[in-house]
Amino acid sequence: MKQKLLILTALMLHSAFAAASETPDAPLKGEEVAVLTDAPLVPPPITRDHPTKVKVDLEVTEVVKRMADGVDYTFWTFGGSVPGKFIRVRQNDEVDFTLKNHPTSKMPHNIDLHAVTGPGGGAKATFTAPGHQTNFTFKALNPGLYVYHCATAPVGMHIANGMYGLILVEPIGGLPKVDKEFYVFQSEFYTTGKYGEAGLQGFSMEKALQEIPDYVVFNGSVGSTSGENSIKATKGETVRLFVGNGGPNLVSSFHVIGEIFDRVYTEGGTKYQENVQTTLVPAGGSAICEFKLETDGDYILVDHSIFRAFNKGALAILNVSGPGDLAVFSGQKSDTVYLPEGGALQTIPQDTRAEPAAKNKEERIAAGKAIYAANCAACHMPEGNGVPKAFPPLAKSDFLNADVDRAINTVIHGLEGKVMVSGETYDSVMPTLGLNDEAVANVLTFVYSQWENNGTEVTPEQVAKIRAAKK
Ligand SMILES: [Cu+2]
């Protein structure tokens, strides 16, 4: 009886806390210096079971860096690169924040962290002239993934020049464990020159006002996260992307080509949605995307407002090493002739202009070469080696070399059904090409003269005879 009462009281207490939407937490204890990382890296998960005092030191510098190959830009940065350093704290931590503005800076700067509860997100408290440093503290009350940015006037210009980053406030108890975490941040740039125009580019206020950027990029530049710098994982691993969007203007339709997000903490909040293809990331907002890698390959991160991806730079690569799972994804299994009208042989109409007749074998081969390129190479390939399982090779083809009449017949009438060529079975359709006797003679003479075939010369008279004999 006494025990029952105790349980009841405990339950009531718990629900009272829940109603106030506050989770009981251990008291603040100790002090530590935050680990800060550049994209695509993320500081390690927080394992503390209590809040602490966390010191964050962020230095603003104005630096010339690469925007694209041959294109430079003067970026204003939180920590030397774009996006700014990733900051990771725990809910209820007391963050002791110092903003330093390097003496070589031309502008004053400050910081508005969306994780801050308090005026300006810290903007006024951190207004810092070149060669100064400022300090303030805040309590990380709400868990979530938050954008931070400079909010010094003209605000748009400071953001447009690269002043943004992410701060993660881990909930009490932490985030579920995953194998790999990455920092991916989208933003756009408005340059005086057009996309790709070489040299040091200035900021275009006019384009920024019209919201027509020249560059839309992940992690600060075109190609920042592809090729050798692709983010990497292994089949079977779980991945978490901390995605931010600095704008200054555009909303991102964030998508990973060839993957489905198992979970998305939309807008960087506490609740997650499942099985999402594309998630909206607002300017000044975020999303946490999680997925398991069921097979290998390259997965392309894009803003699915697709011209931004393929024409303005919003493209990054997640490279997943194998072995792949063929049951999940087979790759292309075949590429065969598609005949909507069924199995009947098709006729490809030809232009009927008469070519001058070839006077000898050399002329026949020369004429046949052009006919081959125009009529045969698409299927049998320019070097005559065919396509496995779809188009048989003409190079070293025993089928071809064994029987000239049969080869002539094939080119006149097409070919259908199972054939065995150099040990491989093909069961497909070659269409009727509508070539005249001269053209058939020339193309076959060319084919026989190439790729270690037996050198037979085929004449128009032979072709005429076969044609007259019917199939
Ligand atoms: Cu600034």
Coordinates of C-alpha atoms in Angstrom, one line a residue, residues 7-460:
I7 CA 4.7 5.1 -7.3
L8 CA 1.7 7.2 -7.7
T9 CA 3.5 10.3 -6.4
A10 CA 6.4 9.6 -8.7
L11 CA 4.0 9.4 -11.7
M12 CA 2.3 12.6 -10.7
L13 CA 5.6 14.4 -10.4
H14 CA 6.7 13.1 -13.8
S15 CA 3.6 14.3 -15.5
A16 CA 3.8 17.7 -13.8
F17 CA 7.3 18.2 -15.3
A18 CA 6.1 17.0 -18.7
A19 CA 3.2 19.5 -18.5
A20 CA 5.7 22.3 -17.9
S21 CA 7.7 20.8 -20.9
E22 CA 10.8 20.7 -18.7
T23 CA 12.9 17.6 -18.2
P24 CA 14.6 17.3 -14.9
D25 CA 18.3 17.6 -15.3
A26 CA 21.4 17.2 -13.2
P27 CA 22.9 20.5 -11.8
L28 CA 25.5 22.4 -13.8
K29 CA 29.0 21.1 -13.0
G30 CA 32.6 21.8 -14.2
E31 CA 33.9 23.6 -17.2
E32 CA 35.2 22.7 -20.7
V33 CA 36.4 24.2 -24.0
A34 CA 34.2 23.4 -27.0
V35 CA 35.7 21.4 -29.8
L36 CA 35.0 23.4 -33.0
T37 CA 35.2 21.9 -36.5
D38 CA 35.2 23.0 -40.1
A39 CA 32.7 21.4 -42.5
P40 CA 32.2 18.6 -43.3
L41 CA 33.4 17.5 -39.9
V42 CA 31.3 17.5 -36.8
P43 CA 32.6 17.6 -33.2
P44 CA 32.2 14.3 -31.3
P45 CA 28.9 13.5 -29.6
I46 CA 28.5 14.8 -26.0
T47 CA 28.6 12.0 -23.5
R48 CA 28.1 14.1 -20.3
D49 CA 25.1 13.3 -18.2
H50 CA 25.1 16.9 -16.8
P51 CA 25.2 20.4 -18.1
T52 CA 28.5 22.3 -17.8
K53 CA 30.0 25.7 -18.6
V54 CA 31.3 25.5 -22.2
K55 CA 33.8 28.0 -23.5
V56 CA 33.4 28.9 -27.2
D57 CA 36.0 31.1 -28.8
L58 CA 35.2 32.2 -32.4
E59 CA 37.5 34.4 -34.5
V60 CA 36.1 36.4 -37.4
T61 CA 38.5 36.9 -40.3
E62 CA 38.0 38.4 -43.8
V63 CA 39.9 36.1 -46.3
V64 CA 40.2 35.7 -50.0
K65 CA 39.5 32.1 -51.0
R66 CA 38.4 29.9 -53.9
M67 CA 34.7 30.1 -55.0
A68 CA 35.2 27.9 -58.1
D69 CA 38.1 27.0 -60.3
G70 CA 39.7 30.3 -61.3
V71 CA 37.2 32.4 -59.3
D72 CA 38.1 34.0 -55.9
Y73 CA 36.0 35.9 -53.5
T74 CA 36.6 37.8 -50.3
F75 CA 34.7 35.8 -47.7
W76 CA 33.9 37.1 -44.2
T77 CA 34.2 34.1 -42.0
F78 CA 33.5 32.7 -38.5
G79 CA 36.8 30.8 -38.0
G80 CA 38.5 31.1 -41.4
S81 CA 36.2 29.2 -43.7
V82 CA 32.7 29.0 -45.0
P83 CA 30.5 27.9 -43.4
G84 CA 31.7 28.9 -39.9
K85 CA 32.8 26.4 -37.3
F86 CA 30.4 23.8 -36.1
I87 CA 29.6 24.3 -32.4
R88 CA 28.2 21.4 -30.3
V89 CA 26.8 21.9 -26.8
R90 CA 24.3 20.1 -24.5
Q91 CA 20.9 21.3 -23.4
N92 CA 21.2 23.4 -20.2
D93 CA 24.9 24.1 -20.8
E94 CA 26.0 27.6 -19.9
V95 CA 27.8 28.8 -23.0
D96 CA 30.6 31.3 -22.3
F97 CA 30.9 32.9 -25.8
T98 CA 33.8 35.1 -26.9
L99 CA 33.8 36.7 -30.3
K100 CA 37.1 38.0 -31.6
N101 CA 37.4 40.2 -34.7
H102 CA 40.8 40.0 -36.2
P103 CA 42.8 43.3 -36.4
T104 CA 43.0 43.0 -40.2
S105 CA 39.3 43.1 -40.6
K106 CA 37.8 46.1 -42.4
M107 CA 34.3 45.7 -40.8
P108 CA 32.9 45.3 -37.3
H109 CA 31.0 42.0 -36.9
N110 CA 28.8 40.3 -34.4
I111 CA 26.9 37.0 -34.0
D112 CA 23.2 36.1 -33.7
L113 CA 22.9 32.5 -32.6
H114 CA 19.4 31.1 -33.1
A115 CA 20.0 28.8 -30.1
V116 CA 20.1 31.8 -27.8
T117 CA 17.1 33.0 -25.8
G118 CA 17.7 36.7 -25.4
P119 CA 17.7 39.9 -27.5
G120 CA 19.2 39.6 -30.9
G121 CA 20.4 36.1 -30.2
G122 CA 23.6 37.8 -28.8
A123 CA 24.0 40.3 -31.7
K124 CA 24.2 43.5 -29.6
A125 CA 26.2 41.8 -26.9
T126 CA 28.8 40.7 -29.4
F127 CA 29.1 43.8 -31.6
T128 CA 32.9 43.7 -32.2
A129 CA 35.2 46.3 -33.9
P130 CA 38.3 45.1 -35.8
G131 CA 41.0 44.2 -33.2
H132 CA 38.5 43.7 -30.4
Q133 CA 36.9 40.8 -28.6
T134 CA 33.6 40.6 -26.8
N135 CA 32.0 38.1 -24.4
F136 CA 28.6 37.1 -23.2
T137 CA 27.0 33.9 -21.8
F138 CA 23.7 32.2 -22.5
K139 CA 21.9 29.1 -21.3
A140 CA 21.2 26.6 -24.1
L141 CA 17.5 26.1 -23.0
N142 CA 16.2 24.4 -26.2
P143 CA 17.7 21.4 -27.9
G144 CA 17.9 21.5 -31.7
L145 CA 20.1 22.3 -34.6
Y146 CA 20.4 26.1 -35.0
V147 CA 21.9 28.5 -37.6
Y148 CA 24.1 31.3 -36.4
H149 CA 25.0 34.3 -38.5
C150 CA 26.4 37.8 -38.4
A151 CA 23.8 40.5 -37.9
T152 CA 25.8 43.7 -38.4
A153 CA 24.3 46.2 -40.8
P154 CA 24.0 45.8 -43.7
V155 CA 22.9 42.4 -42.4
G156 CA 22.2 41.0 -45.9
M157 CA 25.7 41.8 -47.0
H158 CA 27.4 40.2 -44.0
I159 CA 25.4 37.0 -44.5
A160 CA 26.0 37.1 -48.3
N161 CA 29.7 37.2 -47.7
G162 CA 29.8 33.9 -45.8
M163 CA 29.0 34.7 -42.2
Y164 CA 27.0 31.7 -40.9
G165 CA 27.3 28.3 -39.4
L166 CA 25.6 25.7 -37.2
I167 CA 25.3 25.2 -33.5
L168 CA 23.8 21.9 -32.3
V169 CA 22.3 21.8 -28.8
E170 CA 22.0 18.1 -28.0
P171 CA 19.0 17.1 -25.9
I172 CA 19.4 15.6 -22.4
G173 CA 20.4 12.0 -23.0
G174 CA 21.9 12.8 -26.4
L175 CA 21.0 11.9 -30.0
P176 CA 20.7 8.3 -31.0
K177 CA 24.1 6.8 -32.0
V178 CA 25.0 6.7 -35.7
D179 CA 28.2 5.7 -37.5
K180 CA 28.9 8.9 -39.3
E181 CA 28.0 12.5 -38.9
F182 CA 28.6 15.3 -41.4
Y183 CA 28.1 19.0 -41.6
V184 CA 26.6 20.2 -44.9
F185 CA 25.7 23.9 -45.3
Q186 CA 24.0 25.5 -48.3
S187 CA 24.3 29.2 -49.2
E188 CA 24.3 31.4 -52.3
F189 CA 26.6 34.1 -53.6
Y190 CA 26.0 37.2 -55.7
T191 CA 29.0 38.2 -57.7
T192 CA 29.8 41.1 -59.9
G193 CA 30.7 38.7 -62.7
K194 CA 28.7 35.8 -64.1
Y195 CA 29.0 32.2 -62.9
G196 CA 32.5 31.0 -63.7
E197 CA 33.8 34.4 -64.7
A198 CA 37.5 34.3 -63.6
G199 CA 39.3 36.5 -61.1
L200 CA 38.5 38.0 -57.8
Q201 CA 34.8 38.7 -57.7
G202 CA 33.0 41.5 -55.8
F203 CA 29.6 41.3 -54.1
S204 CA 26.7 42.5 -56.2
M205 CA 24.1 44.2 -54.1
E206 CA 21.8 44.5 -57.1
K207 CA 21.7 40.7 -57.8
A208 CA 21.2 40.1 -54.0
L209 CA 18.2 42.4 -54.0
Q210 CA 16.8 40.6 -57.0
E211 CA 17.6 37.2 -55.3
I212 CA 19.3 35.9 -58.5
P213 CA 22.5 34.3 -57.3
D214 CA 25.4 33.3 -59.5
Y215 CA 26.5 30.6 -57.2
V216 CA 24.5 28.2 -55.0
V217 CA 26.9 25.9 -53.1
F218 CA 27.4 23.4 -50.3
N219 CA 30.2 24.2 -47.8
G220 CA 31.4 27.4 -49.3
S221 CA 32.5 26.7 -52.9
V222 CA 31.7 24.9 -56.1
G223 CA 33.1 21.3 -55.7
S224 CA 34.0 21.7 -52.0
T225 CA 32.6 18.2 -51.3
S226 CA 33.2 16.1 -54.4
G227 CA 36.1 14.1 -56.0
E228 CA 38.8 13.6 -53.4
N229 CA 36.9 15.7 -50.9
S230 CA 33.7 13.7 -51.1
I231 CA 32.3 12.7 -47.7
K232 CA 32.8 9.0 -47.3
A233 CA 31.1 6.1 -45.6
T234 CA 30.7 2.3 -45.9
K235 CA 27.8 0.2 -46.9
G236 CA 25.8 -0.8 -43.7
E237 CA 26.6 2.4 -41.9
T238 CA 24.1 4.9 -40.6
V239 CA 24.7 8.5 -41.5
R240 CA 23.4 11.7 -40.0
L241 CA 23.6 14.9 -42.0
F242 CA 23.4 18.2 -40.1
V243 CA 22.1 20.4 -42.9
G244 CA 22.0 24.2 -42.6
N245 CA 20.9 26.9 -45.0
G246 CA 22.4 30.3 -44.6
G247 CA 20.5 31.8 -47.6
P248 CA 20.7 34.8 -47.6
N249 CA 17.6 34.4 -49.8
L250 CA 16.9 31.0 -51.1
V251 CA 15.0 28.1 -49.5
S252 CA 16.7 24.7 -50.2
S253 CA 14.9 21.6 -51.5
F254 CA 17.5 19.3 -50.0
H255 CA 17.7 15.9 -51.6
V256 CA 20.2 13.0 -51.8
I257 CA 20.0 11.3 -55.2
G258 CA 19.6 7.6 -54.7
E259 CA 18.8 7.7 -51.0
I260 CA 15.6 8.0 -48.9
F261 CA 15.9 9.7 -45.5
D262 CA 14.8 7.2 -42.9
R263 CA 14.3 10.1 -40.6
V264 CA 14.3 13.9 -40.9
Y265 CA 14.1 16.1 -37.9
T266 CA 12.4 18.8 -40.0
E267 CA 13.6 22.3 -39.4
G268 CA 16.1 21.0 -37.0
G269 CA 13.4 20.4 -34.3
T270 CA 12.7 17.6 -31.9
K271 CA 10.2 15.6 -33.8
Y272 CA 11.1 13.5 -36.9
Q273 CA 9.3 12.6 -40.0
E274 CA 10.0 9.2 -41.7
N275 CA 10.7 8.1 -45.3
V276 CA 11.3 11.5 -46.8
Q277 CA 12.7 12.1 -50.3
T278 CA 13.3 15.9 -50.2
T279 CA 13.1 18.2 -47.3
L280 CA 12.7 22.0 -47.2
V281 CA 15.5 23.8 -45.4
P282 CA 14.5 27.5 -44.9
A283 CA 16.9 30.3 -45.2
G284 CA 18.2 30.7 -41.6
G285 CA 17.0 27.1 -40.8
S286 CA 18.2 23.5 -40.7
A287 CA 17.3 19.9 -40.9
I288 CA 18.8 16.7 -39.5
C289 CA 18.7 13.9 -42.1
E290 CA 19.4 10.3 -41.1
F291 CA 19.6 7.2 -43.3
K292 CA 21.2 3.8 -43.4
L293 CA 23.4 2.9 -46.4
E294 CA 22.0 -0.4 -47.8
T295 CA 24.3 -0.5 -50.7
D296 CA 27.4 1.1 -52.2
G297 CA 27.9 3.9 -54.8
D298 CA 28.0 7.6 -55.2
Y299 CA 25.1 9.5 -53.8
I300 CA 24.7 13.1 -54.9
L301 CA 23.5 15.8 -52.5
V302 CA 21.6 18.5 -54.3
D303 CA 19.2 21.4 -53.9
H304 CA 16.5 19.8 -56.1
S305 CA 15.7 23.3 -57.5
I306 CA 17.8 21.5 -60.1
F307 CA 19.4 24.3 -62.1
R308 CA 21.1 25.3 -58.9
A309 CA 22.6 21.9 -58.6
F310 CA 23.9 21.4 -62.1
N311 CA 24.5 25.0 -63.2
K312 CA 25.3 27.0 -60.0
G313 CA 27.2 24.5 -57.9
A314 CA 24.7 23.1 -55.3
L315 CA 26.1 19.6 -55.5
A316 CA 28.1 17.4 -53.1
I317 CA 29.0 13.7 -53.1
L318 CA 28.6 11.0 -50.5
N319 CA 30.9 8.1 -51.6
V320 CA 29.8 4.8 -50.1
S321 CA 32.3 1.9 -50.4
G322 CA 31.0 -1.7 -50.9
P323 CA 30.6 -4.5 -51.3
G324 CA 27.2 -3.5 -52.7
D325 CA 24.0 -5.5 -52.2
L326 CA 22.6 -6.6 -55.6
A327 CA 19.3 -7.4 -54.1
V328 CA 18.9 -3.8 -53.1
F329 CA 20.2 -2.4 -56.4
S330 CA 21.4 -4.5 -59.4
G331 CA 22.8 -1.9 -61.7
Q332 CA 21.8 -2.2 -65.3
K333 CA 21.1 -5.7 -66.2
S334 CA 20.5 -5.4 -69.9
D335 CA 20.0 -3.0 -72.8
T336 CA 18.2 -4.6 -75.6
V337 CA 16.2 -3.6 -78.7
Y338 CA 12.8 -2.3 -77.8
L339 CA 10.1 -3.2 -80.4
P340 CA 6.7 -1.8 -79.5
E341 CA 5.0 -3.7 -82.3
G342 CA 6.2 -7.1 -81.1
G343 CA 8.8 -9.4 -82.6
A344 CA 8.2 -8.6 -86.3
L345 CA 11.3 -7.3 -88.0
Q346 CA 11.5 -3.6 -88.3
T347 CA 12.6 -1.6 -91.3
I348 CA 14.7 1.5 -90.9
P349 CA 14.1 3.6 -94.0
Q350 CA 17.2 4.8 -95.9
D351 CA 17.9 7.7 -98.1
T352 CA 17.9 6.3 -101.6
R353 CA 20.4 8.5 -103.3
A354 CA 22.7 6.3 -105.4
E355 CA 26.4 6.5 -104.4
P356 CA 29.0 6.0 -107.2
A357 CA 29.9 2.3 -107.4
A358 CA 33.2 1.3 -105.8
K359 CA 35.8 0.4 -108.5
N360 CA 38.0 -1.9 -106.3
K361 CA 38.3 -3.3 -102.8
E362 CA 40.0 -0.2 -101.3
E363 CA 37.1 2.0 -102.4
R364 CA 34.6 -0.5 -101.1
I365 CA 36.3 -0.5 -97.7
A366 CA 36.4 3.3 -97.6
A367 CA 32.7 3.6 -98.6
G368 CA 31.8 0.8 -96.2
K369 CA 33.5 2.6 -93.3
A370 CA 31.1 5.5 -93.6
I371 CA 28.1 3.2 -93.9
Y372 CA 29.2 1.3 -90.8
A373 CA 29.5 4.5 -88.8
A374 CA 26.1 5.6 -89.8
N375 CA 24.2 2.3 -89.7
C376 CA 25.9 -0.2 -87.5
A377 CA 28.2 1.4 -84.9
A378 CA 25.3 2.5 -82.7
C379 CA 24.6 -1.2 -81.8
H380 CA 27.8 -3.1 -82.7
M381 CA 30.0 -0.3 -81.4
P382 CA 32.6 1.8 -83.3
E383 CA 35.3 -0.9 -82.7
G384 CA 32.9 -3.8 -83.6
N385 CA 33.1 -5.3 -80.1
G386 CA 29.3 -5.1 -79.5
V387 CA 27.6 -4.9 -76.1
P388 CA 27.6 -7.9 -73.8
K389 CA 24.2 -9.7 -73.8
A390 CA 22.6 -7.1 -76.2
F391 CA 24.6 -6.7 -79.5
P392 CA 27.0 -9.4 -80.7
P393 CA 30.5 -8.5 -81.7
L394 CA 31.5 -8.2 -85.4
A395 CA 35.2 -8.2 -84.4
K396 CA 36.5 -11.8 -84.6
S397 CA 32.9 -13.0 -85.1
D398 CA 32.9 -16.7 -85.9
F399 CA 29.3 -16.3 -87.1
L400 CA 30.4 -13.6 -89.6
N401 CA 33.5 -15.3 -90.8
A402 CA 32.0 -18.8 -91.3
D403 CA 29.4 -17.9 -93.8
V404 CA 29.3 -14.9 -96.2
D405 CA 25.9 -15.6 -97.6
R406 CA 24.4 -15.7 -94.1
A407 CA 26.1 -12.4 -93.2
I408 CA 24.7 -10.8 -96.4
N409 CA 21.3 -12.2 -95.5
T410 CA 21.6 -10.7 -92.0
V411 CA 22.3 -7.2 -93.3
I412 CA 19.6 -7.4 -96.0
H413 CA 16.8 -8.8 -93.9
G414 CA 17.8 -8.3 -90.3
L415 CA 18.1 -11.1 -87.8
E416 CA 15.9 -12.4 -85.1
G417 CA 16.0 -15.3 -82.5
K418 CA 18.8 -17.1 -80.8
V419 CA 22.2 -16.8 -82.4
M420 CA 25.5 -18.0 -81.1
V421 CA 28.4 -15.7 -81.7
S422 CA 31.9 -16.5 -80.5
G423 CA 30.6 -18.7 -77.7
E424 CA 27.9 -16.2 -76.5
T425 CA 24.2 -16.6 -77.1
Y426 CA 22.2 -13.5 -78.2
D427 CA 18.4 -13.6 -78.4
S428 CA 17.5 -10.2 -79.8
V429 CA 16.5 -8.5 -83.0
M430 CA 18.5 -6.8 -85.6
P431 CA 16.3 -4.6 -87.7
T432 CA 16.2 -4.5 -91.5
L433 CA 18.2 -1.5 -92.5
G434 CA 17.0 -1.0 -96.1
L435 CA 20.5 -0.7 -97.6
N436 CA 20.9 -1.2 -101.3
D437 CA 23.1 -3.9 -102.8
E438 CA 26.1 -1.6 -103.2
A439 CA 25.9 -0.4 -99.6
V440 CA 25.5 -3.9 -98.2
A441 CA 28.5 -5.0 -100.2
N442 CA 30.6 -2.1 -99.1
V443 CA 29.7 -2.3 -95.4
L444 CA 30.3 -6.0 -95.2
T445 CA 33.6 -5.7 -97.1
F446 CA 34.6 -3.1 -94.5
V447 CA 33.6 -5.2 -91.6
Y448 CA 35.4 -8.3 -93.0
S449 CA 38.6 -6.1 -93.5
Q450 CA 38.6 -5.0 -89.8
W451 CA 39.2 -6.4 -86.4
E452 CA 41.0 -9.6 -87.3
N453 CA 38.1 -10.8 -89.6
N454 CA 38.9 -12.9 -92.6
G455 CA 39.2 -10.1 -95.3
T456 CA 36.4 -11.4 -97.6
E457 CA 35.3 -8.9 -100.3
V458 CA 31.6 -8.9 -100.9
T459 CA 30.3 -7.6 -104.3
P460 CA 27.0 -6.1 -105.2

